[in-house]
Coordinates of C-alpha atoms in Angstrom, one line a residue:
Chain A
X1 CA -20.1 -6.0 -14.6
X2 CA -22.0 -9.2 -13.9
X3 CA -25.5 -7.8 -14.6
X4 CA -25.0 -6.9 -18.2
X5 CA -26.1 -9.0 -21.2
X6 CA -22.5 -10.1 -21.5
X7 CA -22.0 -13.0 -19.1
X8 CA -19.1 -14.3 -21.2
X9 CA -15.5 -13.0 -21.3
X10 CA -14.2 -11.1 -24.3
X11 CA -10.7 -12.2 -23.5
X12 CA -10.5 -15.8 -24.8
X13 CA -7.6 -18.1 -25.7
X14 CA -6.6 -18.6 -29.4
X15 CA -5.3 -21.9 -30.7
X16 CA -1.7 -21.2 -29.8
X17 CA -2.6 -20.5 -26.2
X18 CA -2.4 -16.7 -26.3
X19 CA -4.9 -14.2 -24.9
X20 CA -4.8 -11.8 -27.8
X21 CA -6.7 -9.0 -25.9
X22 CA -3.9 -8.9 -23.4
X23 CA -1.3 -8.9 -26.2
X24 CA -3.1 -6.0 -27.8
X25 CA -3.3 -4.2 -24.5
X26 CA 0.4 -4.5 -24.2
X27 CA 0.7 -2.9 -27.6
X28 CA -1.4 0.0 -26.3
X29 CA 1.1 0.3 -23.5
X30 CA 4.1 0.1 -25.8
X31 CA 2.6 3.0 -27.8
X32 CA 2.2 5.1 -24.7
X33 CA 4.6 7.8 -23.5
X34 CA 7.7 6.5 -21.7
X35 CA 7.7 6.0 -18.0
X36 CA 10.5 4.6 -15.8
X37 CA 11.5 3.9 -12.3
X38 CA 14.7 3.3 -10.3
X39 CA 14.9 1.7 -6.8
X40 CA 17.8 3.1 -4.8
X41 CA 19.0 1.9 -1.4
X42 CA 17.3 4.8 0.4
X43 CA 14.3 5.5 -1.8
X44 CA 12.5 5.1 -5.1
X45 CA 12.0 7.5 -8.0
X46 CA 9.5 7.2 -10.9
X47 CA 9.2 9.6 -13.8
X48 CA 7.2 10.0 -17.0
X49 CA 7.2 11.9 -20.2
X50 CA 4.2 14.2 -20.2
X51 CA 4.4 15.4 -23.8
X52 CA 0.9 16.4 -24.9
X53 CA -0.9 16.9 -28.2
X54 CA -0.5 20.7 -28.3
X55 CA 1.5 23.4 -26.6
X56 CA -1.9 24.9 -25.7
X57 CA -2.7 22.2 -23.2
X58 CA -2.4 23.2 -19.6
X59 CA 0.2 20.7 -18.4
X60 CA -0.3 21.6 -14.7
X61 CA -3.8 20.1 -14.9
X62 CA -2.6 16.8 -16.2
X63 CA -1.7 14.3 -13.5
X64 CA 0.2 11.2 -14.4
X65 CA 2.1 10.6 -11.2
X66 CA -0.4 10.0 -8.4
X67 CA -0.4 9.3 -4.7
X68 CA -2.3 6.2 -3.7
X69 CA -1.4 6.0 0.0
X70 CA 0.9 8.4 1.9
X71 CA 3.7 6.0 1.2
X72 CA 3.1 4.8 -2.3
X73 CA 2.5 6.3 -5.8
X74 CA 1.7 5.2 -9.3
X75 CA 2.8 6.2 -12.8
X76 CA 1.7 4.6 -16.0
X77 CA 2.2 4.2 -19.7
X78 CA -0.8 3.6 -21.9
X79 CA -4.4 4.7 -21.9
X80 CA -4.9 7.6 -19.5
X81 CA -8.6 7.1 -18.7
X82 CA -8.1 3.5 -17.8
X83 CA -5.3 4.6 -15.4
X84 CA -7.7 6.9 -13.6
X85 CA -10.0 4.1 -12.9
X86 CA -7.2 2.0 -11.4
X87 CA -6.0 4.9 -9.3
X88 CA -9.5 5.4 -7.9
X89 CA -9.9 1.7 -7.1
X90 CA -6.5 1.5 -5.5
X91 CA -7.1 4.5 -3.3
X92 CA -10.4 3.1 -2.1
X93 CA -9.0 -0.3 -1.4
X94 CA -6.0 1.1 0.6
X95 CA -8.4 3.3 2.6
X96 CA -10.5 0.2 3.3
X97 CA -7.4 -1.6 4.5
X98 CA -6.7 1.3 6.9
X99 CA -10.3 1.2 8.1
X100 CA -10.0 -2.4 9.1
X101 CA -6.4 -2.5 10.5
X102 CA -5.7 1.2 11.3
X103 CA -2.3 0.7 9.7
X104 CA -1.3 1.9 6.3
X105 CA -1.3 -0.7 3.6
X106 CA 2.2 -1.9 2.7
X107 CA 3.1 -1.3 -1.0
X108 CA 3.4 -5.1 -1.7
X109 CA -0.2 -5.6 -0.6
X110 CA -1.3 -2.6 -2.7
X111 CA 0.4 -4.1 -5.8
X112 CA -1.2 -7.5 -5.2
X113 CA -4.6 -5.9 -4.9
X114 CA -4.3 -3.8 -8.0
X115 CA -2.9 -6.7 -10.0
X116 CA -5.8 -8.8 -8.9
X117 CA -8.2 -6.2 -10.2
X118 CA -6.5 -6.1 -13.5
X119 CA -6.6 -9.9 -13.8
X120 CA -10.3 -9.9 -13.1
X121 CA -10.8 -7.7 -16.2
X122 CA -9.3 -10.4 -18.3
X123 CA -11.7 -13.1 -17.0
X124 CA -15.0 -11.3 -16.4
X125 CA -18.1 -10.9 -18.6
X126 CA -18.4 -7.9 -21.0
X127 CA -15.2 -6.1 -20.1
X128 CA -11.8 -5.6 -21.7
X129 CA -8.4 -5.5 -20.1
X130 CA -6.9 -2.2 -18.9
X131 CA -4.7 -0.5 -21.5
X132 CA -2.0 0.5 -19.0
X133 CA 1.1 -0.9 -17.3
X134 CA 1.7 0.7 -13.9
X135 CA 4.9 1.5 -12.1
X136 CA 4.4 1.5 -8.4
X137 CA 6.9 3.1 -6.0
X138 CA 6.8 2.8 -2.2
X139 CA 8.3 1.5 1.0
X140 CA 7.2 -1.9 2.3
X141 CA 6.1 -2.8 5.8
X142 CA 9.7 -3.0 7.0
X143 CA 10.7 0.2 5.4
X144 CA 12.5 -1.3 2.4
X145 CA 12.1 0.8 -0.8
X146 CA 10.3 -1.1 -3.6
X147 CA 9.5 -0.6 -7.3
X148 CA 6.9 -2.8 -9.0
X149 CA 5.5 -3.0 -12.5
X150 CA 1.9 -4.3 -13.0
X151 CA 0.8 -5.3 -16.5
X152 CA -2.7 -5.5 -18.2
X153 CA -2.7 -9.3 -17.6
X154 CA -2.3 -8.7 -13.9
X155 CA 1.2 -10.0 -13.8
X156 CA 3.5 -8.0 -11.5
X157 CA 7.2 -7.8 -11.1
X158 CA 9.6 -6.3 -8.6
X159 CA 12.3 -4.2 -10.3
X160 CA 15.6 -2.6 -9.4
X161 CA 15.1 -0.3 -12.4
X162 CA 12.8 -0.5 -15.4
X163 CA 11.1 1.4 -18.2
X164 CA 7.8 1.0 -20.0
X165 CA 6.1 2.6 -23.0
X166 CA 7.6 4.0 -26.2
X167 CA 11.3 3.5 -26.4
X168 CA 11.4 1.2 -23.4
X169 CA 14.0 -1.1 -24.9
X170 CA 16.6 1.7 -25.2
X171 CA 15.7 3.1 -21.9
X172 CA 16.1 -0.3 -20.1
X173 CA 19.5 -0.8 -21.8
X174 CA 20.6 2.7 -20.6
X175 CA 19.4 1.8 -17.1
X176 CA 21.2 -1.5 -17.2
X177 CA 24.4 0.3 -17.9
X178 CA 23.9 3.0 -15.3
X179 CA 22.3 1.1 -12.4
X180 CA 24.4 0.3 -9.3
X181 CA 23.3 -1.8 -6.3
X182 CA 24.1 0.8 -3.7
X183 CA 22.8 3.8 -5.6
X184 CA 21.5 6.7 -3.5
X185 CA 18.2 8.4 -4.1
X186 CA 19.8 11.7 -5.4
X187 CA 21.8 9.7 -8.0
X188 CA 18.8 7.7 -8.9
X189 CA 16.8 10.9 -9.6
X190 CA 19.6 12.2 -11.8
X191 CA 19.9 8.9 -13.7
X192 CA 16.1 8.8 -14.1
X193 CA 16.1 12.2 -15.8
X194 CA 19.1 11.3 -18.0
X195 CA 17.4 8.2 -19.1
X196 CA 14.2 10.0 -19.9
X197 CA 16.1 12.6 -21.9
X198 CA 17.7 9.9 -24.0
X199 CA 14.6 9.1 -25.9
X200 CA 12.9 12.5 -25.5
X201 CA 11.6 14.1 -28.7
X202 CA 12.5 17.8 -28.5
X203 CA 13.6 19.7 -25.4
X204 CA 12.8 18.2 -21.9
X205 CA 11.6 20.8 -19.4
X206 CA 10.1 20.8 -16.0
X207 CA 6.7 21.4 -17.7
X208 CA 6.7 18.3 -19.9
X209 CA 7.8 15.6 -17.4
X210 CA 6.5 14.4 -14.0
X211 CA 8.6 12.9 -11.2
X212 CA 7.5 11.2 -8.1
X213 CA 9.9 10.3 -5.2
X214 CA 9.7 8.3 -1.9
X215 CA 12.5 8.4 0.5
X216 CA 13.2 5.9 3.4
X217 CA 13.8 8.9 5.7
X218 CA 10.1 9.6 6.0
X219 CA 8.4 7.0 3.8
X220 CA 6.2 9.6 2.2
X221 CA 5.6 9.6 -1.6
X222 CA 5.7 13.1 -3.2
X223 CA 5.4 14.5 -6.7
X224 CA 8.3 16.9 -7.3
X225 CA 7.2 20.4 -8.0
X226 CA 8.2 22.0 -11.4
X227 CA 10.7 24.1 -9.4
X228 CA 12.4 21.1 -7.9
X229 CA 12.5 19.3 -11.3
X230 CA 14.1 22.5 -12.8
X231 CA 16.8 22.3 -10.1
X232 CA 17.6 18.7 -11.0
X233 CA 17.6 19.6 -14.7
X234 CA 19.9 22.5 -14.1
X235 CA 22.3 20.3 -12.2
X236 CA 22.3 17.8 -15.0
X237 CA 23.3 20.3 -17.6
Chain B
X1 CA -31.5 -12.8 31.9
X2 CA -28.7 -11.1 30.0
X3 CA -27.1 -13.0 27.1
X4 CA -23.7 -11.9 28.1
X5 CA -24.2 -13.4 31.6
X6 CA -25.6 -16.8 30.4
X7 CA -22.3 -18.8 30.5
X8 CA -20.2 -16.8 32.9
X9 CA -16.5 -15.6 32.6
X10 CA -13.8 -13.6 34.3
X11 CA -10.8 -12.3 32.4
X12 CA -8.0 -10.0 33.4
X13 CA -5.1 -8.6 31.4
X14 CA -2.3 -6.8 33.2
X15 CA 0.9 -5.1 32.2
X16 CA 4.3 -5.5 33.9
X17 CA 7.8 -4.5 33.0
X18 CA 8.4 -5.7 29.5
X19 CA 5.9 -8.4 30.2
X20 CA 2.1 -8.9 30.1
X21 CA -0.2 -11.3 31.9
X22 CA -3.6 -12.6 30.9
X23 CA -5.8 -14.9 33.0
X24 CA -9.2 -16.3 32.9
X25 CA -11.4 -18.6 35.0
X26 CA -12.4 -22.1 33.9
X27 CA -16.1 -22.3 34.4
X28 CA -18.7 -22.9 31.7
X29 CA -22.3 -22.7 32.9
X30 CA -25.8 -22.8 31.7
X31 CA -27.1 -20.1 34.0
X32 CA -27.0 -21.6 37.5
X33 CA -25.8 -25.1 36.4
X34 CA -22.1 -25.7 35.9
X35 CA -21.5 -27.6 32.7
X36 CA -17.7 -27.7 32.4
X37 CA -14.8 -26.8 34.7
X38 CA -12.1 -26.6 32.0
X39 CA -13.5 -24.2 29.4
X40 CA -10.7 -22.1 27.8
X41 CA -11.4 -18.4 27.2
X42 CA -7.9 -17.2 26.6
X43 CA -6.3 -18.1 23.3
X44 CA -2.7 -17.8 22.1
X45 CA -2.8 -16.3 18.6
X46 CA 1.0 -16.0 18.6
X47 CA 3.9 -16.3 21.1
X48 CA 3.4 -12.6 22.1
X49 CA -0.2 -12.2 21.3
X50 CA -3.1 -13.4 23.4
X51 CA -6.8 -12.7 23.3
X52 CA -9.3 -13.4 26.0
X53 CA -13.0 -13.7 25.1
X54 CA -15.7 -13.3 27.7
X55 CA -19.4 -13.7 27.0
X56 CA -21.6 -16.2 25.2
X57 CA -19.5 -19.4 24.9
X58 CA -20.7 -20.2 21.3
X59 CA -19.6 -16.7 20.2
X60 CA -16.3 -17.1 22.1
X61 CA -15.4 -20.2 20.1
X62 CA -16.8 -18.8 16.8
X63 CA -14.8 -15.6 17.2
X64 CA -11.7 -17.5 18.1
X65 CA -12.0 -19.4 14.8
X66 CA -12.8 -16.3 12.9
X67 CA -9.8 -14.5 14.3
X68 CA -7.5 -17.4 13.5
X69 CA -8.9 -17.4 9.9
X70 CA -8.2 -13.7 9.5
X71 CA -4.8 -13.9 11.2
X72 CA -3.7 -16.8 8.9
X73 CA -4.8 -14.9 5.8
X74 CA -3.0 -11.8 6.9
X75 CA 0.2 -13.7 7.7
X76 CA 0.1 -15.6 4.4
X77 CA -0.6 -12.5 2.3
X78 CA 1.7 -10.0 4.1
X79 CA 4.5 -12.4 5.0
X80 CA 4.7 -10.9 8.5
X81 CA 3.1 -11.5 11.9
X82 CA 0.1 -9.5 13.1
X83 CA 1.1 -6.9 15.7
X84 CA -1.2 -6.6 18.8
X85 CA -2.3 -3.2 17.7
X86 CA -3.4 -4.4 14.3
X87 CA -5.0 -7.5 15.8
X88 CA -7.0 -5.3 18.2
X89 CA -8.2 -3.1 15.4
X90 CA -9.1 -6.0 13.2
X91 CA -11.2 -7.5 16.1
X92 CA -12.9 -4.1 16.5
X93 CA -13.8 -4.0 12.8
X94 CA -15.1 -7.6 12.9
X95 CA -17.4 -6.8 15.8
X96 CA -18.7 -3.5 14.3
X97 CA -19.5 -5.3 11.1
X98 CA -22.2 -7.0 13.1
X99 CA -23.4 -3.8 14.7
X100 CA -27.1 -4.7 14.4
X101 CA -26.8 -8.3 15.3
X102 CA -23.6 -8.5 17.4
X103 CA -21.4 -11.3 18.7
X104 CA -22.1 -11.5 22.4
X105 CA -18.5 -11.2 23.5
X106 CA -16.4 -8.6 25.3
X107 CA -12.8 -9.3 24.3
X108 CA -9.4 -8.4 25.8
X109 CA -6.2 -8.3 23.8
X110 CA -2.9 -8.7 25.6
X111 CA 0.5 -8.8 23.9
X112 CA 4.0 -7.5 23.4
X113 CA 4.6 -5.2 20.5
X114 CA 7.6 -5.1 18.2
X115 CA 9.7 -3.4 20.8
X116 CA 8.5 -5.9 23.5
X117 CA 6.4 -3.2 25.2
X118 CA 3.2 -4.4 26.8
X119 CA -0.1 -3.8 24.8
X120 CA -3.5 -4.1 26.4
X121 CA -6.9 -3.3 24.9
X122 CA -10.5 -4.2 25.8
X123 CA -13.6 -3.6 23.8
X124 CA -17.4 -3.9 24.1
X125 CA -19.5 -6.2 22.0
X126 CA -19.7 -3.8 19.1
X127 CA -16.0 -3.1 19.0
X128 CA -15.5 0.1 20.9
X129 CA -11.9 -0.1 22.0
X130 CA -10.1 1.2 25.0
X131 CA -6.4 1.1 25.5
X132 CA -4.8 0.9 28.9
X133 CA -1.3 0.8 30.3
X134 CA -2.2 -1.0 33.5
X135 CA -5.0 -3.6 33.4
X136 CA -8.1 -4.5 31.5
X137 CA -11.0 -6.7 32.7
X138 CA -14.0 -8.4 31.1
X139 CA -16.8 -10.9 32.1
X140 CA -19.4 -11.3 34.8
X141 CA -17.3 -10.1 37.7
X142 CA -15.9 -6.9 36.3
X143 CA -16.9 -4.8 39.4
X144 CA -15.0 -7.2 41.6
X145 CA -12.0 -7.4 39.2
X146 CA -11.7 -3.7 38.8
X147 CA -11.7 -3.3 42.6
X148 CA -9.0 -5.9 43.1
X149 CA -6.8 -4.7 40.3
X150 CA -7.0 -1.1 41.3
X151 CA -6.0 -2.1 44.8
X152 CA -3.3 -4.6 44.1
X153 CA -1.7 -3.2 40.9
X154 CA 1.5 -1.4 40.7
X155 CA 3.5 -0.4 37.6
X156 CA 6.7 -2.1 36.3
X157 CA 6.2 -5.5 38.0
X158 CA 8.6 -8.2 37.1
X159 CA 7.1 -11.5 35.7
X160 CA 7.0 -13.3 39.0
X161 CA 5.4 -10.5 40.9
X162 CA 2.9 -9.9 38.0
X163 CA 1.9 -13.5 38.2
X164 CA 1.2 -13.2 42.0
X165 CA -0.8 -10.0 41.6
X166 CA -2.8 -11.2 38.6
X167 CA -3.6 -14.5 40.3
X168 CA -4.7 -12.9 43.6
X169 CA -6.8 -10.3 41.8
X170 CA -8.7 -13.0 39.7
X171 CA -9.1 -15.6 42.5
X172 CA -10.6 -13.1 45.0
X173 CA -12.9 -11.6 42.3
X174 CA -14.5 -14.9 41.1
X175 CA -15.2 -16.0 44.7
X176 CA -17.9 -13.4 45.0
X177 CA -19.4 -14.2 41.6
X178 CA -21.5 -17.3 41.2
X179 CA -21.1 -17.5 37.5
X180 CA -17.3 -17.6 37.3
X181 CA -14.6 -19.6 39.0
X182 CA -13.7 -23.3 39.2
X183 CA -10.0 -22.5 39.0
X184 CA -8.1 -20.3 36.6
X185 CA -5.4 -20.3 34.0
X186 CA -2.7 -17.6 34.0
X187 CA -0.3 -16.8 31.1
X188 CA 2.7 -14.5 31.7
X189 CA 4.2 -13.4 28.4
X190 CA 7.8 -12.1 28.2
X191 CA 10.1 -11.6 25.3
X192 CA 11.8 -14.9 26.1
X193 CA 8.6 -16.9 26.2
X194 CA 5.4 -17.6 28.0
X195 CA 4.8 -19.4 31.3
X196 CA 1.3 -20.8 31.8
X197 CA 0.1 -21.9 35.2
X198 CA -3.1 -23.5 36.4
X199 CA -4.6 -22.1 39.6
X200 CA -6.7 -24.2 42.0
X201 CA -9.2 -22.0 43.7
X202 CA -12.6 -22.7 45.4
X203 CA -14.2 -25.4 43.3
X204 CA -17.6 -23.9 43.4

C-alpha cells in the first residue's frame, strides 16, 4: 500500500469530526444480508442469511461462515470480496502465532489483530476501509465462549448476543427479549434460527442460511451441514 | 577458540516431584582470565518460570532483555502469564530467526506448568529444542554435568533432596572445568514458592 502514488489517506475528518468513509462503510454493512450471533454458557452460535441474486446460484459454493483457527470462526455482513481478504489475513496471522508459540491463538487475540488491520485501512495511503462488519465466535484461552463484533473502523465489542446487516434493529430487539444469561448452546441455536426467520424474505431453508457453532466441550468451530440445519429447522416447526 | 567457550558457564536443570531445580555457576571469564565471580546466568521470568542462558555473556544479557520484552508484551496483550511450554517455543523461534547470524547461547528452560508439573527444555544456539523429564545441561562442562546427573539422578525427589543432588552434580562438574566455577546459585521451584541458595565451592 505504501509504494503507490497515494501516500495520503482517503479517510479524512470532516468539520464535525466524522470520518465519512467509515460512516459510508457502515452503511454498506447495514445494506448487507443479516448476520447474528448468540453466546451461550457452553458455546457460541453464529448464523447468516445466504439469500442470493438468483435461484440458479449454487449456494453450496458460497461460503459466508468460515473457520479461521480450529477454535474460532467468522461471519459477516457487507461486501463479500472485502470479507475474503480479511479471512485470508486472519488465517495467516493466526498460523504465524502458532509458528512462534506452538499454541493456538486465543479468540481475543485474533479479534484484536483483525481489528488492528481494519483500523490500518482507515489511516493508510490510497486505501478505503473494509465494507464489512464481522461476527467472531470462539473460545478464549481459558475455555470461556466469546462472541465479538468488529466494525470497519476497527472498533470491536464483546457481545452476549447481537445482529448486524439489514433488519438488525428488529433482530436485536428480538434477541434482547429472548436472551437469557444461562442459555445452553442448543437453545441458542434454536433462538438464532428463530431470530433469522423473523426478518427473512420468503421461506428459510437449509440451503439459504449458514450456521457456525463452537462448543466448550471440544472448543472446535464447525459449520453445520445442510442436514444438521434441516434437523434444527424441523424441530423449530 | 570457540565463541561459545569464551566466557564459560555451567547450567543444570533438574526435575523432582512437583518441583524443578535450576542451577548455574558464577564465573565470568575472558578466556583464561576470570573477570567476575558473581555473574548471573539464571533468570526468573516468573515465580514458576526460570531460564538459564549459557554461552557468550553479551548474548546472555541481550537475550534475557529480549525475552523479558516479549514476555511483557505477551502478558499485556493476552492478559495471562506465559506458560513454560510457550516460553520455550518463543525462545526457539527467536533463536531460529537469527539462523544465519545466531545468538551464541544455549539456553535451558525450567518451570512448573499450570498443573504444577515440572517442565524442562534445552536447545542449541539456533533453537532446536529437546524436552526431558529428568535433567538438562548446558555450558562448557556438559560432558562432566551429564555424567554427574546420570549417576546421581533419581525420579520423584522431594525439594530438599533435589537441592542436594543438583548441588553435588554441579559442584563436582565445574571442578574439572577451568572455564566454569567460582561458586554457584541454586533455585528450587515448588508450587508454594522458590528457595534460592548460594553455594561456596572451590574459588578457582
